[in-house]
């Protein structure tokens, strides 16, 4: 991996971290972002204001978590990120503390099929069992909920979404927050109607050929 490519991906980590704040998916220095660069991972540091970050502030770690470049300590949630790369073929990971998704995690074990956009995640999004932040146990419960999916919710905590790149992972984080807000809004006034598993499967097939496939 060339140094220019690594610098580009570190800049993208900063850009997405700042977008999380602007889009109100995190507050302060909460949440974290990473992208895989060959055998390395560029990841946000622990406890640093995103507006103050520079390229050199983004640690590079190997897939065991060893820092190979950078003076700052990686995010405390590094075990979750590494698990997503090692076991779920992620190209990038976005972890938010978004309000509506976290609120839903206090009430349910999954995100109901209130909209066909759930097909983007591979089916109904699961809520992982609670575990202390930064712990290996949290990485384990996340991994269980993420199996066969491109995102999950962490109970009493936030969300994890993965993608081939940071743009896709981040768009999924925003979409997941919207789906949770949709269910919470509708459920205030009644029992929302839900899509069937068969319809979600049809939508998943549609998504497979969606967009500009030649680009």
PDB file of C-alpha atoms in Angstrom:
ATOM      1  CA  UNK A   1       0.000   0.000   0.000  1.00  0.00           C
ATOM      2  CA  UNK A   2       1.552   3.322  -1.088  1.00  0.00           C
ATOM      3  CA  UNK A   3       2.041   6.136   1.417  1.00  0.00           C
ATOM      4  CA  UNK A   4      -0.174   8.426  -0.692  1.00  0.00           C
ATOM      5  CA  UNK A   5      -3.012   5.886  -0.629  1.00  0.00           C
ATOM      6  CA  UNK A   6      -2.654   5.457   3.135  1.00  0.00           C
ATOM      7  CA  UNK A   7      -2.765   9.243   3.596  1.00  0.00           C
ATOM      8  CA  UNK A   8      -5.901   9.420   1.443  1.00  0.00           C
ATOM      9  CA  UNK A   9      -7.665   6.784   3.534  1.00  0.00           C
ATOM     10  CA  UNK A  10      -6.618   8.455   6.791  1.00  0.00           C
ATOM     11  CA  UNK A  11      -8.111  11.715   5.477  1.00  0.00           C
ATOM     12  CA  UNK A  12     -11.318   9.871   4.638  1.00  0.00           C
ATOM     13  CA  UNK A  13     -11.512   8.560   8.218  1.00  0.00           C
ATOM     14  CA  UNK A  14     -11.366  12.152   9.479  1.00  0.00           C
ATOM     15  CA  UNK A  15     -13.999  13.291   6.956  1.00  0.00           C
ATOM     16  CA  UNK A  16     -16.462  10.575   7.973  1.00  0.00           C
ATOM     17  CA  UNK A  17     -15.821  11.151  11.687  1.00  0.00           C
ATOM     18  CA  UNK A  18     -16.673  14.827  11.243  1.00  0.00           C
ATOM     19  CA  UNK A  19     -19.776  13.966   9.224  1.00  0.00           C
ATOM     20  CA  UNK A  20     -20.993  11.768  12.092  1.00  0.00           C
ATOM     21  CA  UNK A  21     -20.946  14.813  14.354  1.00  0.00           C
ATOM     22  CA  UNK A  22     -22.573  17.087  11.769  1.00  0.00           C
ATOM     23  CA  UNK A  23     -25.319  14.514  11.141  1.00  0.00           C
ATOM     24  CA  UNK A  24     -25.872  14.085  14.897  1.00  0.00           C
ATOM     25  CA  UNK A  25     -24.998  10.408  14.904  1.00  0.00           C
ATOM     26  CA  UNK A  26     -22.532  11.035  17.731  1.00  0.00           C
ATOM     27  CA  UNK A  27     -21.957  13.599  20.462  1.00  0.00           C
ATOM     28  CA  UNK A  28     -18.455  14.882  21.236  1.00  0.00           C
ATOM     29  CA  UNK A  29     -15.771  12.243  20.727  1.00  0.00           C
ATOM     30  CA  UNK A  30     -18.121   9.249  20.910  1.00  0.00           C
ATOM     31  CA  UNK A  31     -18.345   6.771  18.050  1.00  0.00           C
ATOM     32  CA  UNK A  32     -15.453   5.732  15.837  1.00  0.00           C
ATOM     33  CA  UNK A  33     -14.515   5.025  12.231  1.00  0.00           C
ATOM     34  CA  UNK A  34     -12.023   2.777  10.456  1.00  0.00           C
ATOM     35  CA  UNK A  35     -11.080   1.585   6.987  1.00  0.00           C
ATOM     36  CA  UNK A  36      -8.954  -1.340   5.891  1.00  0.00           C
ATOM     37  CA  UNK A  37      -5.845  -0.560   3.848  1.00  0.00           C
ATOM     38  CA  UNK A  38      -4.508  -3.957   2.733  1.00  0.00           C
ATOM     39  CA  UNK A  39      -3.172  -5.582   5.901  1.00  0.00           C
ATOM     40  CA  UNK A  40      -3.511  -2.341   7.885  1.00  0.00           C
ATOM     41  CA  UNK A  41      -6.437  -0.469   9.414  1.00  0.00           C
ATOM     42  CA  UNK A  42      -6.694   3.323   9.708  1.00  0.00           C
ATOM     43  CA  UNK A  43      -8.843   4.098  12.751  1.00  0.00           C
ATOM     44  CA  UNK A  44      -9.899   7.126  14.793  1.00  0.00           C
ATOM     45  CA  UNK A  45      -7.893   7.731  17.984  1.00  0.00           C
ATOM     46  CA  UNK A  46      -9.352   7.572  21.469  1.00  0.00           C
ATOM     47  CA  UNK A  47     -10.840  10.698  23.038  1.00  0.00           C
ATOM     48  CA  UNK A  48      -9.735  13.339  20.527  1.00  0.00           C
ATOM     49  CA  UNK A  49     -12.093  16.019  19.171  1.00  0.00           C
ATOM     50  CA  UNK A  50     -12.695  15.187  15.505  1.00  0.00           C
ATOM     51  CA  UNK A  51     -12.329  18.834  14.492  1.00  0.00           C
ATOM     52  CA  UNK A  52      -8.730  18.787  15.766  1.00  0.00           C
ATOM     53  CA  UNK A  53      -7.619  15.691  13.866  1.00  0.00           C
ATOM     54  CA  UNK A  54      -4.908  15.742  11.227  1.00  0.00           C
ATOM     55  CA  UNK A  55      -3.778  12.893   8.980  1.00  0.00           C
ATOM     56  CA  UNK A  56      -0.857  12.036  11.256  1.00  0.00           C
ATOM     57  CA  UNK A  57      -3.274  11.714  14.217  1.00  0.00           C
ATOM     58  CA  UNK A  58      -5.010   8.683  12.658  1.00  0.00           C
ATOM     59  CA  UNK A  59      -3.318   5.518  13.982  1.00  0.00           C
ATOM     60  CA  UNK A  60      -2.507   2.660  11.637  1.00  0.00           C
ATOM     61  CA  UNK A  61      -2.810  -0.781  13.205  1.00  0.00           C
ATOM     62  CA  UNK A  62      -2.321  -4.281  11.874  1.00  0.00           C
ATOM     63  CA  UNK A  63      -5.080  -6.885  12.034  1.00  0.00           C
ATOM     64  CA  UNK A  64      -3.954  -7.973  15.509  1.00  0.00           C
ATOM     65  CA  UNK A  65      -4.354  -4.414  16.831  1.00  0.00           C
ATOM     66  CA  UNK A  66      -0.658  -3.531  17.019  1.00  0.00           C
ATOM     67  CA  UNK A  67       0.011   0.138  16.230  1.00  0.00           C
ATOM     68  CA  UNK A  68       2.440   0.364  13.314  1.00  0.00           C
ATOM     69  CA  UNK A  69       2.237   4.121  12.726  1.00  0.00           C
ATOM     70  CA  UNK A  70       0.971   7.081  14.762  1.00  0.00           C
ATOM     71  CA  UNK A  71       1.528   8.475  18.235  1.00  0.00           C
ATOM     72  CA  UNK A  72      -2.082   8.434  19.448  1.00  0.00           C
ATOM     73  CA  UNK A  73      -3.859   5.493  21.061  1.00  0.00           C
ATOM     74  CA  UNK A  74      -6.548   3.890  18.849  1.00  0.00           C
ATOM     75  CA  UNK A  75     -10.197   3.951  19.852  1.00  0.00           C
ATOM     76  CA  UNK A  76     -11.181   1.777  22.810  1.00  0.00           C
ATOM     77  CA  UNK A  77     -13.600  -0.020  20.462  1.00  0.00           C
ATOM     78  CA  UNK A  78     -10.766  -1.422  18.338  1.00  0.00           C
ATOM     79  CA  UNK A  79     -11.756  -5.044  19.215  1.00  0.00           C
ATOM     80  CA  UNK A  80     -15.113  -4.532  17.459  1.00  0.00           C
ATOM     81  CA  UNK A  81     -13.464  -3.087  14.370  1.00  0.00           C
ATOM     82  CA  UNK A  82     -10.892  -5.871  14.130  1.00  0.00           C
ATOM     83  CA  UNK A  83     -13.601  -8.511  14.559  1.00  0.00           C
ATOM     84  CA  UNK A  84     -15.562  -6.983  11.682  1.00  0.00           C
ATOM     85  CA  UNK A  85     -12.469  -7.215   9.450  1.00  0.00           C
ATOM     86  CA  UNK A  86     -11.405 -10.670  10.569  1.00  0.00           C
ATOM     87  CA  UNK A  87     -14.802 -12.408  10.596  1.00  0.00           C
ATOM     88  CA  UNK A  88     -17.199 -10.342   8.463  1.00  0.00           C
ATOM     89  CA  UNK A  89     -15.119  -9.346   5.434  1.00  0.00           C
ATOM     90  CA  UNK A  90     -15.560  -5.626   6.130  1.00  0.00           C
ATOM     91  CA  UNK A  91     -13.739  -3.024   4.084  1.00  0.00           C
ATOM     92  CA  UNK A  92     -14.746  -0.234   6.464  1.00  0.00           C
ATOM     93  CA  UNK A  93     -16.527   0.112   9.818  1.00  0.00           C
ATOM     94  CA  UNK A  94     -18.634   2.933  11.254  1.00  0.00           C
ATOM     95  CA  UNK A  95     -19.704   2.925  14.916  1.00  0.00           C
ATOM     96  CA  UNK A  96     -22.245   5.547  16.019  1.00  0.00           C
ATOM     97  CA  UNK A  97     -24.126   6.457  19.182  1.00  0.00           C
ATOM     98  CA  UNK A  98     -27.192   7.539  17.224  1.00  0.00           C
ATOM     99  CA  UNK A  99     -30.214   8.464  19.326  1.00  0.00           C
ATOM    100  CA  UNK A 100     -33.087   6.571  17.718  1.00  0.00           C
ATOM    101  CA  UNK A 101     -31.191   3.332  17.164  1.00  0.00           C
ATOM    102  CA  UNK A 102     -29.991   3.344  20.768  1.00  0.00           C
ATOM    103  CA  UNK A 103     -33.514   4.114  21.984  1.00  0.00           C
ATOM    104  CA  UNK A 104     -34.900   1.194  19.986  1.00  0.00           C
ATOM    105  CA  UNK A 105     -32.292  -1.094  21.566  1.00  0.00           C
ATOM    106  CA  UNK A 106     -33.894  -0.453  24.953  1.00  0.00           C
ATOM    107  CA  UNK A 107     -37.232  -1.747  23.679  1.00  0.00           C
ATOM    108  CA  UNK A 108     -36.645  -4.514  21.138  1.00  0.00           C
ATOM    109  CA  UNK A 109     -34.326  -7.320  20.010  1.00  0.00           C
ATOM    110  CA  UNK A 110     -34.426  -6.272  16.345  1.00  0.00           C
ATOM    111  CA  UNK A 111     -35.475  -3.560  13.923  1.00  0.00           C
ATOM    112  CA  UNK A 112     -38.890  -4.550  12.556  1.00  0.00           C
ATOM    113  CA  UNK A 113     -39.493  -4.718   8.791  1.00  0.00           C
ATOM    114  CA  UNK A 114     -41.101  -1.273   8.568  1.00  0.00           C
ATOM    115  CA  UNK A 115     -39.461  -0.463   5.231  1.00  0.00           C
ATOM    116  CA  UNK A 116     -37.933  -2.306   2.290  1.00  0.00           C
ATOM    117  CA  UNK A 117     -34.608  -0.544   2.951  1.00  0.00           C
ATOM    118  CA  UNK A 118     -33.937  -3.245   5.549  1.00  0.00           C
ATOM    119  CA  UNK A 119     -33.028  -5.473   2.612  1.00  0.00           C
ATOM    120  CA  UNK A 120     -29.840  -3.386   2.321  1.00  0.00           C
ATOM    121  CA  UNK A 121     -28.743  -4.966   5.619  1.00  0.00           C
ATOM    122  CA  UNK A 122     -29.429  -8.543   4.582  1.00  0.00           C
ATOM    123  CA  UNK A 123     -32.693  -8.783   6.543  1.00  0.00           C
ATOM    124  CA  UNK A 124     -34.053  -7.705   9.903  1.00  0.00           C
ATOM    125  CA  UNK A 125     -31.306  -5.925  11.854  1.00  0.00           C
ATOM    126  CA  UNK A 126     -30.544  -7.571  15.200  1.00  0.00           C
ATOM    127  CA  UNK A 127     -29.794  -5.978  18.568  1.00  0.00           C
ATOM    128  CA  UNK A 128     -26.644  -7.385  20.180  1.00  0.00           C
ATOM    129  CA  UNK A 129     -26.738  -8.250  23.860  1.00  0.00           C
ATOM    130  CA  UNK A 130     -25.228  -5.620  26.132  1.00  0.00           C
ATOM    131  CA  UNK A 131     -21.560  -5.784  27.095  1.00  0.00           C
ATOM    132  CA  UNK A 132     -19.190  -3.173  28.527  1.00  0.00           C
ATOM    133  CA  UNK A 133     -17.750  -0.783  25.956  1.00  0.00           C
ATOM    134  CA  UNK A 134     -14.271  -1.620  24.709  1.00  0.00           C
ATOM    135  CA  UNK A 135     -14.473  -5.207  25.937  1.00  0.00           C
ATOM    136  CA  UNK A 136     -13.768  -8.381  24.008  1.00  0.00           C
ATOM    137  CA  UNK A 137     -17.213  -9.561  25.088  1.00  0.00           C
ATOM    138  CA  UNK A 138     -18.800  -6.632  23.255  1.00  0.00           C
ATOM    139  CA  UNK A 139     -16.894  -7.624  20.111  1.00  0.00           C
ATOM    140  CA  UNK A 140     -18.304 -11.147  20.518  1.00  0.00           C
ATOM    141  CA  UNK A 141     -21.933 -10.086  20.965  1.00  0.00           C
ATOM    142  CA  UNK A 142     -21.586  -7.666  18.062  1.00  0.00           C
ATOM    143  CA  UNK A 143     -20.199 -10.441  15.878  1.00  0.00           C
ATOM    144  CA  UNK A 144     -23.143 -12.694  16.688  1.00  0.00           C
ATOM    145  CA  UNK A 145     -25.656  -9.990  15.747  1.00  0.00           C
ATOM    146  CA  UNK A 146     -23.702  -8.999  12.627  1.00  0.00           C
ATOM    147  CA  UNK A 147     -23.582 -12.516  11.158  1.00  0.00           C
ATOM    148  CA  UNK A 148     -25.188 -12.443   7.715  1.00  0.00           C
ATOM    149  CA  UNK A 149     -25.874  -8.713   8.009  1.00  0.00           C
ATOM    150  CA  UNK A 150     -24.190  -5.434   7.123  1.00  0.00           C
ATOM    151  CA  UNK A 151     -25.181  -3.731  10.353  1.00  0.00           C
ATOM    152  CA  UNK A 152     -26.433  -4.282  13.878  1.00  0.00           C
ATOM    153  CA  UNK A 153     -27.420  -2.335  16.976  1.00  0.00           C
ATOM    154  CA  UNK A 154     -25.577  -2.592  20.298  1.00  0.00           C
ATOM    155  CA  UNK A 155     -27.975  -2.610  23.236  1.00  0.00           C
ATOM    156  CA  UNK A 156     -27.768   0.520  25.438  1.00  0.00           C
ATOM    157  CA  UNK A 157     -24.915   1.718  23.235  1.00  0.00           C
ATOM    158  CA  UNK A 158     -25.212   2.478  19.505  1.00  0.00           C
ATOM    159  CA  UNK A 159     -24.738   0.928  16.064  1.00  0.00           C
ATOM    160  CA  UNK A 160     -22.139  -0.809  13.904  1.00  0.00           C
ATOM    161  CA  UNK A 161     -22.322  -0.829  10.115  1.00  0.00           C
ATOM    162  CA  UNK A 162     -19.860  -2.254   7.613  1.00  0.00           C
ATOM    163  CA  UNK A 163     -19.273  -1.789   3.904  1.00  0.00           C
ATOM    164  CA  UNK A 164     -16.819  -2.238   1.085  1.00  0.00           C
ATOM    165  CA  UNK A 165     -15.675   1.323   1.771  1.00  0.00           C
ATOM    166  CA  UNK A 166     -16.341   4.148   4.202  1.00  0.00           C
ATOM    167  CA  UNK A 167     -18.988   5.826   2.059  1.00  0.00           C
ATOM    168  CA  UNK A 168     -21.106   2.659   1.966  1.00  0.00           C
ATOM    169  CA  UNK A 169     -20.629   1.912   5.668  1.00  0.00           C
ATOM    170  CA  UNK A 170     -21.550   5.473   6.602  1.00  0.00           C
ATOM    171  CA  UNK A 171     -24.630   5.570   4.378  1.00  0.00           C
ATOM    172  CA  UNK A 172     -25.784   2.374   6.073  1.00  0.00           C
ATOM    173  CA  UNK A 173     -25.310   3.991   9.490  1.00  0.00           C
ATOM    174  CA  UNK A 174     -27.534   6.901   8.439  1.00  0.00           C
ATOM    175  CA  UNK A 175     -30.105   4.542   6.926  1.00  0.00           C
ATOM    176  CA  UNK A 176     -30.215   2.409  10.071  1.00  0.00           C
ATOM    177  CA  UNK A 177     -30.836   5.461  12.220  1.00  0.00           C
ATOM    178  CA  UNK A 178     -33.684   6.520   9.889  1.00  0.00           C
ATOM    179  CA  UNK A 179     -35.289   3.064  10.051  1.00  0.00           C
ATOM    180  CA  UNK A 180     -35.246   3.172  13.848  1.00  0.00           C
ATOM    181  CA  UNK A 181     -36.713   6.664  13.890  1.00  0.00           C
ATOM    182  CA  UNK A 182     -39.435   5.500  11.503  1.00  0.00           C
ATOM    183  CA  UNK A 183     -40.457   2.620  13.768  1.00  0.00           C
ATOM    184  CA  UNK A 184     -40.359   4.759  16.918  1.00  0.00           C
ATOM    185  CA  UNK A 185     -42.457   7.466  15.246  1.00  0.00           C
ATOM    186  CA  UNK A 186     -45.107   5.068  13.952  1.00  0.00           C
ATOM    187  CA  UNK A 187     -45.278   3.009  17.137  1.00  0.00           C
ATOM    188  CA  UNK A 188     -46.209   6.094  19.165  1.00  0.00           C
ATOM    189  CA  UNK A 189     -49.661   6.086  17.580  1.00  0.00           C
ATOM    190  CA  UNK A 190     -50.282   2.406  16.913  1.00  0.00           C
ATOM    191  CA  UNK A 191     -48.897  -0.946  15.773  1.00  0.00           C
ATOM    192  CA  UNK A 192     -46.929  -0.382  12.537  1.00  0.00           C
ATOM    193  CA  UNK A 193     -47.657  -2.671   9.597  1.00  0.00           C
ATOM    194  CA  UNK A 194     -44.638  -4.771   8.658  1.00  0.00           C
ATOM    195  CA  UNK A 195     -43.310  -6.284   5.444  1.00  0.00           C
ATOM    196  CA  UNK A 196     -43.133 -10.058   5.110  1.00  0.00           C
ATOM    197  CA  UNK A 197     -39.901 -12.029   4.924  1.00  0.00           C
ATOM    198  CA  UNK A 198     -40.798 -12.932   1.333  1.00  0.00           C
ATOM    199  CA  UNK A 199     -41.107  -9.265   0.380  1.00  0.00           C
ATOM    200  CA  UNK A 200     -37.783  -8.424   2.024  1.00  0.00           C
ATOM    201  CA  UNK A 201     -36.198 -11.250   0.019  1.00  0.00           C
ATOM    202  CA  UNK A 202     -37.650  -9.830  -3.207  1.00  0.00           C
ATOM    203  CA  UNK A 203     -36.310  -6.406  -2.310  1.00  0.00           C
ATOM    204  CA  UNK A 204     -32.880  -7.877  -1.604  1.00  0.00           C
ATOM    205  CA  UNK A 205     -32.860  -9.293  -5.138  1.00  0.00           C
ATOM    206  CA  UNK A 206     -33.787  -5.875  -6.496  1.00  0.00           C
ATOM    207  CA  UNK A 207     -30.977  -4.232  -4.521  1.00  0.00           C
ATOM    208  CA  UNK A 208     -28.470  -6.677  -6.013  1.00  0.00           C
ATOM    209  CA  UNK A 209     -28.905  -4.988  -9.390  1.00  0.00           C
ATOM    210  CA  UNK A 210     -29.615  -1.490  -8.107  1.00  0.00           C
ATOM    211  CA  UNK A 211     -27.675   1.599  -9.171  1.00  0.00           C
ATOM    212  CA  UNK A 212     -25.033   2.183 -11.816  1.00  0.00           C
ATOM    213  CA  UNK A 213     -23.467  -1.255 -11.953  1.00  0.00           C
ATOM    214  CA  UNK A 214     -20.913  -0.370 -14.625  1.00  0.00           C
ATOM    215  CA  UNK A 215     -19.365   2.481 -12.642  1.00  0.00           C
TER     216      UNK A 215
END
